PDB file of C-alpha atoms in Angstrom:
ATOM      1  CA  MET A   1     -26.387   3.192 -31.993  1.00  0.00           C
ATOM      2  CA  SER A   2     -23.851   2.175 -29.362  1.00  0.00           C
ATOM      3  CA  PRO A   3     -25.237   1.122 -25.967  1.00  0.00           C
ATOM      4  CA  ALA A   4     -25.275   3.595 -23.110  1.00  0.00           C
ATOM      5  CA  PRO A   5     -22.199   3.372 -20.867  1.00  0.00           C
ATOM      6  CA  LEU A   6     -22.405   1.443 -17.627  1.00  0.00           C
ATOM      7  CA  LEU A   7     -20.625   4.309 -15.866  1.00  0.00           C
ATOM      8  CA  ARG A   8     -20.637   7.947 -16.943  1.00  0.00           C
ATOM      9  CA  VAL A   9     -18.491  10.525 -15.146  1.00  0.00           C
ATOM     10  CA  THR A  10     -18.996  14.096 -16.365  1.00  0.00           C
ATOM     11  CA  GLY A  11     -16.936  17.138 -15.401  1.00  0.00           C
ATOM     12  CA  LEU A  12     -15.874  15.679 -12.062  1.00  0.00           C
ATOM     13  CA  THR A  13     -14.041  18.177  -9.869  1.00  0.00           C
ATOM     14  CA  LYS A  14     -12.931  17.865  -6.256  1.00  0.00           C
ATOM     15  CA  ARG A  15     -11.374  20.659  -4.229  1.00  0.00           C
ATOM     16  CA  PHE A  16      -9.992  20.516  -0.706  1.00  0.00           C
ATOM     17  CA  GLY A  17     -10.013  24.186   0.238  1.00  0.00           C
ATOM     18  CA  ALA A  18      -7.786  25.970  -2.262  1.00  0.00           C
ATOM     19  CA  ARG A  19      -6.217  22.729  -3.508  1.00  0.00           C
ATOM     20  CA  VAL A  20      -7.739  21.140  -6.609  1.00  0.00           C
ATOM     21  CA  ALA A  21      -7.353  17.353  -6.409  1.00  0.00           C
ATOM     22  CA  VAL A  22      -9.435  16.453  -9.481  1.00  0.00           C
ATOM     23  CA  GLU A  23     -10.313  18.931 -12.195  1.00  0.00           C
ATOM     24  CA  ASP A  24     -13.037  18.533 -14.825  1.00  0.00           C
ATOM     25  CA  CYS A  25     -12.553  14.804 -15.457  1.00  0.00           C
ATOM     26  CA  SER A  26     -14.997  12.939 -17.687  1.00  0.00           C
ATOM     27  CA  LEU A  27     -15.052   9.228 -18.431  1.00  0.00           C
ATOM     28  CA  ASP A  28     -17.489   6.761 -20.008  1.00  0.00           C
ATOM     29  CA  ILE A  29     -17.005   3.060 -19.322  1.00  0.00           C
ATOM     30  CA  ALA A  30     -18.858   0.339 -21.178  1.00  0.00           C
ATOM     31  CA  GLU A  31     -20.118  -2.795 -19.479  1.00  0.00           C
ATOM     32  CA  GLY A  32     -17.329  -5.358 -19.353  1.00  0.00           C
ATOM     33  CA  GLU A  33     -14.589  -2.801 -19.975  1.00  0.00           C
ATOM     34  CA  ILE A  34     -11.371  -2.756 -17.944  1.00  0.00           C
ATOM     35  CA  VAL A  35      -9.795   0.681 -17.514  1.00  0.00           C
ATOM     36  CA  VAL A  36      -6.427   1.132 -15.807  1.00  0.00           C
ATOM     37  CA  ILE A  37      -5.446   4.565 -14.470  1.00  0.00           C
ATOM     38  CA  ILE A  38      -1.770   5.334 -13.931  1.00  0.00           C
ATOM     39  CA  GLY A  39       0.044   8.462 -12.848  1.00  0.00           C
ATOM     40  CA  PRO A  40       2.416   9.896 -10.241  1.00  0.00           C
ATOM     41  CA  SER A  41       1.604   9.769  -6.541  1.00  0.00           C
ATOM     42  CA  GLY A  42      -0.699  12.562  -5.433  1.00  0.00           C
ATOM     43  CA  CYS A  43      -2.084  13.257  -8.908  1.00  0.00           C
ATOM     44  CA  GLY A  44      -5.727  12.628  -7.938  1.00  0.00           C
ATOM     45  CA  LYS A  45      -6.231   8.966  -8.893  1.00  0.00           C
ATOM     46  CA  THR A  46      -7.521   7.826  -5.504  1.00  0.00           C
ATOM     47  CA  THR A  47      -9.698  10.898  -5.068  1.00  0.00           C
ATOM     48  CA  PHE A  48     -11.236  10.275  -8.489  1.00  0.00           C
ATOM     49  CA  LEU A  49     -12.175   6.720  -7.466  1.00  0.00           C
ATOM     50  CA  ARG A  50     -13.557   7.851  -4.113  1.00  0.00           C
ATOM     51  CA  CYS A  51     -15.738  10.452  -5.818  1.00  0.00           C
ATOM     52  CA  ILE A  52     -17.329   7.810  -8.036  1.00  0.00           C
ATOM     53  CA  ASN A  53     -19.210   6.244  -5.136  1.00  0.00           C
ATOM     54  CA  GLN A  54     -19.332   9.411  -3.020  1.00  0.00           C
ATOM     55  CA  LEU A  55     -16.821   8.381  -0.390  1.00  0.00           C
ATOM     56  CA  GLU A  56     -15.668  11.885  -1.263  1.00  0.00           C
ATOM     57  CA  ALA A  57     -18.421  14.285  -2.294  1.00  0.00           C
ATOM     58  CA  PRO A  58     -17.482  15.923  -5.620  1.00  0.00           C
ATOM     59  CA  THR A  59     -17.275  19.700  -5.683  1.00  0.00           C
ATOM     60  CA  ALA A  60     -18.745  19.685  -9.195  1.00  0.00           C
ATOM     61  CA  GLY A  61     -19.754  17.236 -11.884  1.00  0.00           C
ATOM     62  CA  SER A  62     -21.899  14.121 -11.940  1.00  0.00           C
ATOM     63  CA  VAL A  63     -21.616  10.334 -11.807  1.00  0.00           C
ATOM     64  CA  THR A  64     -24.254   7.924 -13.093  1.00  0.00           C
ATOM     65  CA  LEU A  65     -24.379   4.119 -13.006  1.00  0.00           C
ATOM     66  CA  ARG A  66     -26.712   2.692 -15.662  1.00  0.00           C
ATOM     67  CA  GLY A  67     -28.240   6.159 -15.833  1.00  0.00           C
ATOM     68  CA  THR A  68     -28.875   6.395 -12.087  1.00  0.00           C
ATOM     69  CA  PRO A  69     -27.160   9.407 -10.456  1.00  0.00           C
ATOM     70  CA  ILE A  70     -24.874   8.506  -7.549  1.00  0.00           C
ATOM     71  CA  VAL A  71     -26.304  11.138  -5.202  1.00  0.00           C
ATOM     72  CA  GLY A  72     -28.698  11.308  -2.281  1.00  0.00           C
ATOM     73  CA  SER A  73     -28.906  10.918   1.460  1.00  0.00           C
ATOM     74  CA  GLU A  74     -26.489   8.635   3.312  1.00  0.00           C
ATOM     75  CA  ARG A  75     -29.150   5.923   3.279  1.00  0.00           C
ATOM     76  CA  GLU A  76     -29.658   6.283  -0.472  1.00  0.00           C
ATOM     77  CA  LEU A  77     -25.906   6.355  -1.064  1.00  0.00           C
ATOM     78  CA  ALA A  78     -25.461   3.185   1.000  1.00  0.00           C
ATOM     79  CA  ARG A  79     -27.937   1.440  -1.287  1.00  0.00           C
ATOM     80  CA  LEU A  80     -26.211   2.698  -4.425  1.00  0.00           C
ATOM     81  CA  ARG A  81     -22.749   1.774  -3.130  1.00  0.00           C
ATOM     82  CA  ARG A  82     -23.808  -1.875  -2.956  1.00  0.00           C
ATOM     83  CA  ARG A  83     -23.673  -1.822  -6.742  1.00  0.00           C
ATOM     84  CA  ILE A  84     -20.023  -0.700  -6.751  1.00  0.00           C
ATOM     85  CA  GLY A  85     -17.297  -2.826  -5.175  1.00  0.00           C
ATOM     86  CA  PHE A  86     -14.268  -0.986  -3.784  1.00  0.00           C
ATOM     87  CA  VAL A  87     -10.960  -2.666  -2.945  1.00  0.00           C
ATOM     88  CA  PHE A  88      -8.619  -0.399  -0.989  1.00  0.00           C
ATOM     89  CA  GLN A  89      -4.871  -0.450  -0.387  1.00  0.00           C
ATOM     90  CA  SER A  90      -5.544  -1.572   3.188  1.00  0.00           C
ATOM     91  CA  PHE A  91      -7.557  -4.725   3.697  1.00  0.00           C
ATOM     92  CA  ASN A  92     -10.046  -3.446   6.332  1.00  0.00           C
ATOM     93  CA  LEU A  93     -10.982  -6.931   7.505  1.00  0.00           C
ATOM     94  CA  LEU A  94     -12.733  -7.678  10.789  1.00  0.00           C
ATOM     95  CA  HIS A  95      -9.989  -9.302  12.824  1.00  0.00           C
ATOM     96  CA  HIS A  96     -12.284 -11.281  15.134  1.00  0.00           C
ATOM     97  CA  LEU A  97     -14.005 -13.094  12.245  1.00  0.00           C
ATOM     98  CA  PRO A  98     -12.714 -15.885   9.991  1.00  0.00           C
ATOM     99  CA  ALA A  99     -12.423 -15.258   6.261  1.00  0.00           C
ATOM    100  CA  LEU A 100     -15.772 -16.941   5.617  1.00  0.00           C
ATOM    101  CA  ASP A 101     -17.684 -14.567   7.875  1.00  0.00           C
ATOM    102  CA  ASN A 102     -15.679 -11.514   6.746  1.00  0.00           C
ATOM    103  CA  VAL A 103     -17.120 -12.183   3.294  1.00  0.00           C
ATOM    104  CA  ALA A 104     -20.580 -13.358   4.405  1.00  0.00           C
ATOM    105  CA  ILE A 105     -21.311 -10.328   6.584  1.00  0.00           C
ATOM    106  CA  GLY A 106     -22.020  -8.102   3.560  1.00  0.00           C
ATOM    107  CA  PRO A 107     -24.659 -10.338   1.952  1.00  0.00           C
ATOM    108  CA  ARG A 108     -26.260 -10.878   5.363  1.00  0.00           C
ATOM    109  CA  ARG A 109     -26.496  -7.235   6.382  1.00  0.00           C
ATOM    110  CA  GLY A 110     -26.572  -5.541   2.992  1.00  0.00           C
ATOM    111  CA  LEU A 111     -28.566  -7.984   0.883  1.00  0.00           C
ATOM    112  CA  GLY A 112     -30.670  -9.551   3.635  1.00  0.00           C
ATOM    113  CA  LEU A 113     -29.582 -13.134   3.018  1.00  0.00           C
ATOM    114  CA  ALA A 114     -29.993 -15.771   5.699  1.00  0.00           C
ATOM    115  CA  ARG A 115     -26.806 -16.881   7.455  1.00  0.00           C
ATOM    116  CA  ASP A 116     -26.395 -20.147   5.526  1.00  0.00           C
ATOM    117  CA  ALA A 117     -27.186 -18.540   2.183  1.00  0.00           C
ATOM    118  CA  ALA A 118     -24.695 -15.742   2.848  1.00  0.00           C
ATOM    119  CA  ARG A 119     -22.030 -18.291   3.760  1.00  0.00           C
ATOM    120  CA  ASP A 120     -22.726 -20.189   0.524  1.00  0.00           C
ATOM    121  CA  VAL A 121     -22.133 -16.971  -1.428  1.00  0.00           C
ATOM    122  CA  ALA A 122     -18.966 -16.339   0.580  1.00  0.00           C
ATOM    123  CA  ARG A 123     -17.593 -19.804  -0.184  1.00  0.00           C
ATOM    124  CA  ILE A 124     -18.128 -19.285  -3.912  1.00  0.00           C
ATOM    125  CA  GLN A 125     -16.249 -15.987  -3.904  1.00  0.00           C
ATOM    126  CA  LEU A 126     -13.446 -17.256  -1.657  1.00  0.00           C
ATOM    127  CA  ASP A 127     -12.996 -20.171  -4.051  1.00  0.00           C
ATOM    128  CA  ARG A 128     -12.849 -17.648  -6.907  1.00  0.00           C
ATOM    129  CA  ALA A 129     -10.027 -15.945  -4.995  1.00  0.00           C
ATOM    130  CA  PHE A 130      -8.159 -19.272  -4.517  1.00  0.00           C
ATOM    131  CA  LEU A 131      -8.853 -19.301  -0.775  1.00  0.00           C
ATOM    132  CA  THR A 132     -10.893 -22.488  -0.389  1.00  0.00           C
ATOM    133  CA  GLU A 133      -8.433 -23.924   2.143  1.00  0.00           C
ATOM    134  CA  HIS A 134      -8.379 -20.748   4.246  1.00  0.00           C
ATOM    135  CA  VAL A 135     -12.066 -20.027   4.892  1.00  0.00           C
ATOM    136  CA  ASP A 136     -11.800 -20.732   8.628  1.00  0.00           C
ATOM    137  CA  LYS A 137      -8.673 -18.638   9.239  1.00  0.00           C
ATOM    138  CA  ARG A 138      -8.769 -15.236  10.860  1.00  0.00           C
ATOM    139  CA  PRO A 139      -6.885 -12.326   9.253  1.00  0.00           C
ATOM    140  CA  VAL A 140      -3.899 -12.672  11.622  1.00  0.00           C
ATOM    141  CA  GLN A 141      -3.375 -16.206  10.251  1.00  0.00           C
ATOM    142  CA  LEU A 142      -3.292 -15.007   6.632  1.00  0.00           C
ATOM    143  CA  SER A 143      -0.567 -13.367   4.576  1.00  0.00           C
ATOM    144  CA  GLY A 144      -1.089  -9.873   3.226  1.00  0.00           C
ATOM    145  CA  GLY A 145      -1.862 -11.260  -0.208  1.00  0.00           C
ATOM    146  CA  GLN A 146      -4.411 -13.651   1.242  1.00  0.00           C
ATOM    147  CA  GLN A 147      -6.022 -10.855   3.229  1.00  0.00           C
ATOM    148  CA  GLN A 148      -6.320  -8.718   0.093  1.00  0.00           C
ATOM    149  CA  ARG A 149      -7.920 -11.643  -1.726  1.00  0.00           C
ATOM    150  CA  VAL A 150     -10.446 -11.942   1.111  1.00  0.00           C
ATOM    151  CA  ALA A 151     -11.164  -8.235   0.641  1.00  0.00           C
ATOM    152  CA  ILE A 152     -11.755  -8.822  -3.083  1.00  0.00           C
ATOM    153  CA  ALA A 153     -14.053 -11.765  -2.332  1.00  0.00           C
ATOM    154  CA  ARG A 154     -15.944  -9.585   0.165  1.00  0.00           C
ATOM    155  CA  SER A 155     -16.641  -7.005  -2.548  1.00  0.00           C
ATOM    156  CA  LEU A 156     -17.637  -9.646  -5.095  1.00  0.00           C
ATOM    157  CA  ALA A 157     -20.083 -11.223  -2.651  1.00  0.00           C
ATOM    158  CA  MET A 158     -22.272  -8.129  -3.013  1.00  0.00           C
ATOM    159  CA  THR A 159     -22.673  -8.883  -6.765  1.00  0.00           C
ATOM    160  CA  PRO A 160     -21.410  -5.444  -7.864  1.00  0.00           C
ATOM    161  CA  GLU A 161     -21.917  -4.070 -11.352  1.00  0.00           C
ATOM    162  CA  LEU A 162     -18.595  -2.221 -11.198  1.00  0.00           C
ATOM    163  CA  MET A 163     -15.364  -2.889  -9.302  1.00  0.00           C
ATOM    164  CA  LEU A 164     -12.955  -0.135  -8.234  1.00  0.00           C
ATOM    165  CA  PHE A 165      -9.401  -1.075  -7.222  1.00  0.00           C
ATOM    166  CA  ASP A 166      -7.202   1.523  -5.532  1.00  0.00           C
ATOM    167  CA  GLU A 167      -3.611   0.271  -5.833  1.00  0.00           C
ATOM    168  CA  PRO A 168      -4.592  -3.126  -4.373  1.00  0.00           C
ATOM    169  CA  THR A 169      -1.019  -4.471  -4.377  1.00  0.00           C
ATOM    170  CA  SER A 170       0.840  -1.402  -3.079  1.00  0.00           C
ATOM    171  CA  ALA A 171       0.871  -2.586   0.560  1.00  0.00           C
ATOM    172  CA  LEU A 172       2.135  -6.074  -0.325  1.00  0.00           C
ATOM    173  CA  ASP A 173       5.592  -7.583  -0.403  1.00  0.00           C
ATOM    174  CA  PRO A 174       6.661  -8.237  -4.018  1.00  0.00           C
ATOM    175  CA  GLU A 175       6.261 -12.013  -3.766  1.00  0.00           C
ATOM    176  CA  LEU A 176       2.601 -11.596  -2.758  1.00  0.00           C
ATOM    177  CA  VAL A 177       1.629  -9.257  -5.604  1.00  0.00           C
ATOM    178  CA  THR A 178       1.264 -11.998  -8.215  1.00  0.00           C
ATOM    179  CA  GLU A 179      -1.416 -13.919  -6.329  1.00  0.00           C
ATOM    180  CA  VAL A 180      -3.632 -10.833  -6.067  1.00  0.00           C
ATOM    181  CA  LEU A 181      -3.116  -9.936  -9.730  1.00  0.00           C
ATOM    182  CA  GLU A 182      -4.077 -13.486 -10.732  1.00  0.00           C
ATOM    183  CA  VAL A 183      -7.473 -13.034  -9.061  1.00  0.00           C
ATOM    184  CA  MET A 184      -7.940  -9.726 -10.875  1.00  0.00           C
ATOM    185  CA  LYS A 185      -6.942 -11.315 -14.195  1.00  0.00           C
ATOM    186  CA  GLY A 186      -9.653 -13.918 -13.586  1.00  0.00           C
ATOM    187  CA  LEU A 187     -12.196 -11.141 -13.124  1.00  0.00           C
ATOM    188  CA  ALA A 188     -10.985  -9.588 -16.377  1.00  0.00           C
ATOM    189  CA  ARG A 189     -11.465 -12.885 -18.200  1.00  0.00           C
ATOM    190  CA  ASP A 190     -15.012 -12.952 -16.819  1.00  0.00           C
ATOM    191  CA  ARG A 191     -15.445  -9.386 -18.170  1.00  0.00           C
ATOM    192  CA  MET A 192     -16.134  -7.789 -14.832  1.00  0.00           C
ATOM    193  CA  THR A 193     -16.268  -4.027 -15.384  1.00  0.00           C
ATOM    194  CA  MET A 194     -13.289  -2.573 -13.524  1.00  0.00           C
ATOM    195  CA  ILE A 195     -11.395   0.647 -12.926  1.00  0.00           C
ATOM    196  CA  VAL A 196      -7.952  -0.154 -11.571  1.00  0.00           C
ATOM    197  CA  VAL A 197      -5.486   2.379 -10.176  1.00  0.00           C
ATOM    198  CA  THR A 198      -2.115   0.647 -10.185  1.00  0.00           C
ATOM    199  CA  HIS A 199       1.617   0.917 -10.802  1.00  0.00           C
ATOM    200  CA  GLU A 200       1.708  -2.645 -12.180  1.00  0.00           C
ATOM    201  CA  MET A 201       2.465  -1.926 -15.826  1.00  0.00           C
ATOM    202  CA  GLY A 202       2.598  -5.595 -16.805  1.00  0.00           C
ATOM    203  CA  PHE A 203      -0.958  -6.009 -15.551  1.00  0.00           C
ATOM    204  CA  ALA A 204      -2.047  -2.915 -17.477  1.00  0.00           C
ATOM    205  CA  ARG A 205      -0.473  -4.187 -20.702  1.00  0.00           C
ATOM    206  CA  GLN A 206      -2.027  -7.622 -20.355  1.00  0.00           C
ATOM    207  CA  VAL A 207      -5.513  -6.886 -19.021  1.00  0.00           C
ATOM    208  CA  ALA A 208      -6.633  -3.320 -19.756  1.00  0.00           C
ATOM    209  CA  ASP A 209      -8.879  -2.330 -22.618  1.00  0.00           C
ATOM    210  CA  ARG A 210      -7.789   1.272 -22.012  1.00  0.00           C
ATOM    211  CA  VAL A 211      -4.983   2.884 -20.058  1.00  0.00           C
ATOM    212  CA  LEU A 212      -5.409   6.467 -18.845  1.00  0.00           C
ATOM    213  CA  PHE A 213      -2.580   8.690 -17.653  1.00  0.00           C
ATOM    214  CA  MET A 214      -3.537  11.167 -14.944  1.00  0.00           C
ATOM    215  CA  ASP A 215      -1.425  14.085 -13.762  1.00  0.00           C
ATOM    216  CA  ALA A 216      -2.204  17.154 -11.663  1.00  0.00           C
ATOM    217  CA  GLY A 217      -5.855  16.139 -11.320  1.00  0.00           C
ATOM    218  CA  THR A 218      -6.630  15.721 -15.028  1.00  0.00           C
ATOM    219  CA  PHE A 219      -6.633  12.963 -17.604  1.00  0.00           C
ATOM    220  CA  VAL A 220      -3.745  13.766 -19.925  1.00  0.00           C
ATOM    221  CA  GLU A 221      -4.283  11.006 -22.478  1.00  0.00           C
ATOM    222  CA  GLY A 222      -5.394   7.427 -22.884  1.00  0.00           C
ATOM    223  CA  GLY A 223      -5.764   4.585 -25.318  1.00  0.00           C
ATOM    224  CA  PRO A 224      -5.382   0.832 -25.826  1.00  0.00           C
ATOM    225  CA  PRO A 225      -2.294  -0.527 -24.038  1.00  0.00           C
ATOM    226  CA  ALA A 226      -0.320  -1.341 -27.198  1.00  0.00           C
ATOM    227  CA  GLN A 227      -0.704   2.200 -28.516  1.00  0.00           C
ATOM    228  CA  PHE A 228      -0.439   3.909 -25.144  1.00  0.00           C
ATOM    229  CA  PHE A 229       2.865   2.333 -24.120  1.00  0.00           C
ATOM    230  CA  SER A 230       4.539   2.294 -27.537  1.00  0.00           C
ATOM    231  CA  SER A 231       3.420   5.661 -28.936  1.00  0.00           C
ATOM    232  CA  PRO A 232       2.272   8.117 -26.249  1.00  0.00           C
ATOM    233  CA  ARG A 233       1.393  11.513 -27.709  1.00  0.00           C
ATOM    234  CA  GLU A 234       1.838  13.906 -24.796  1.00  0.00           C
ATOM    235  CA  GLU A 235       5.225  14.948 -23.420  1.00  0.00           C
ATOM    236  CA  ARG A 236       3.988  14.555 -19.832  1.00  0.00           C
ATOM    237  CA  THR A 237       3.068  10.942 -20.571  1.00  0.00           C
ATOM    238  CA  LYS A 238       6.395  10.261 -22.273  1.00  0.00           C
ATOM    239  CA  ARG A 239       8.328  11.634 -19.319  1.00  0.00           C
ATOM    240  CA  PHE A 240       6.336   9.555 -16.824  1.00  0.00           C
ATOM    241  CA  LEU A 241       6.723   6.338 -18.803  1.00  0.00           C
ATOM    242  CA  SER A 242      10.420   6.929 -19.397  1.00  0.00           C
ATOM    243  CA  HIS A 243      11.015   6.975 -15.631  1.00  0.00           C
ATOM    244  CA  LEU A 244       8.636   4.100 -14.945  1.00  0.00           C
ATOM    245  CA  LEU A 245       9.788   1.704 -17.661  1.00  0.00           C
ATOM    246  CA  ARG A 246      13.563   2.260 -17.635  1.00  0.00           C
TER     247      ARG A 246
END
């Protein structure tokens, strides 16, 4: 018998009035699995991620993490969200705090660690993000790539069971993309369970266990990267890849 999935999404649907952003999407993810979701802008990828940890309340369907439903009051949801890291397109750092305290604030307030203990955790995660020399710098003193790496370290400091990445390099200049992807590749080598929405096809080929193509709010097809990119089955997938990879 195969182990139960770490994350189970069943029949997830999200409507905004008459517009259907996500329609009847289901997905099981095993512990340690890396899933990359690709698709055209506006197809529902971000909304799907935001519904996983209830930043957007699904219209229908269910999400469970290790069998625990991601539902409840705002207080209960806040507790459950600590188990799921979320890295956004924007960095959302506190501009008056240095990198060290931007990362330490979560363990202090969310996990109840003492100040020194929280800073020790922050240093470990900033080192993991190749930011050891920048712990005392405020966001304005950091490049966009460095700020995004601080944001990744901030999520990791909460010891999440699952990491969600919503196009983490889309706001960066091209020369800064590589440094963020290198941190994410390190997480993949450590078998951190991840769902990554991205347009970085090289990253998907190299790191993903599965690539899913999403269009018009639904998962069209998916598979291992070698099969997905070389032999897509669906015409919608072929058309998308032909434009993306030309």
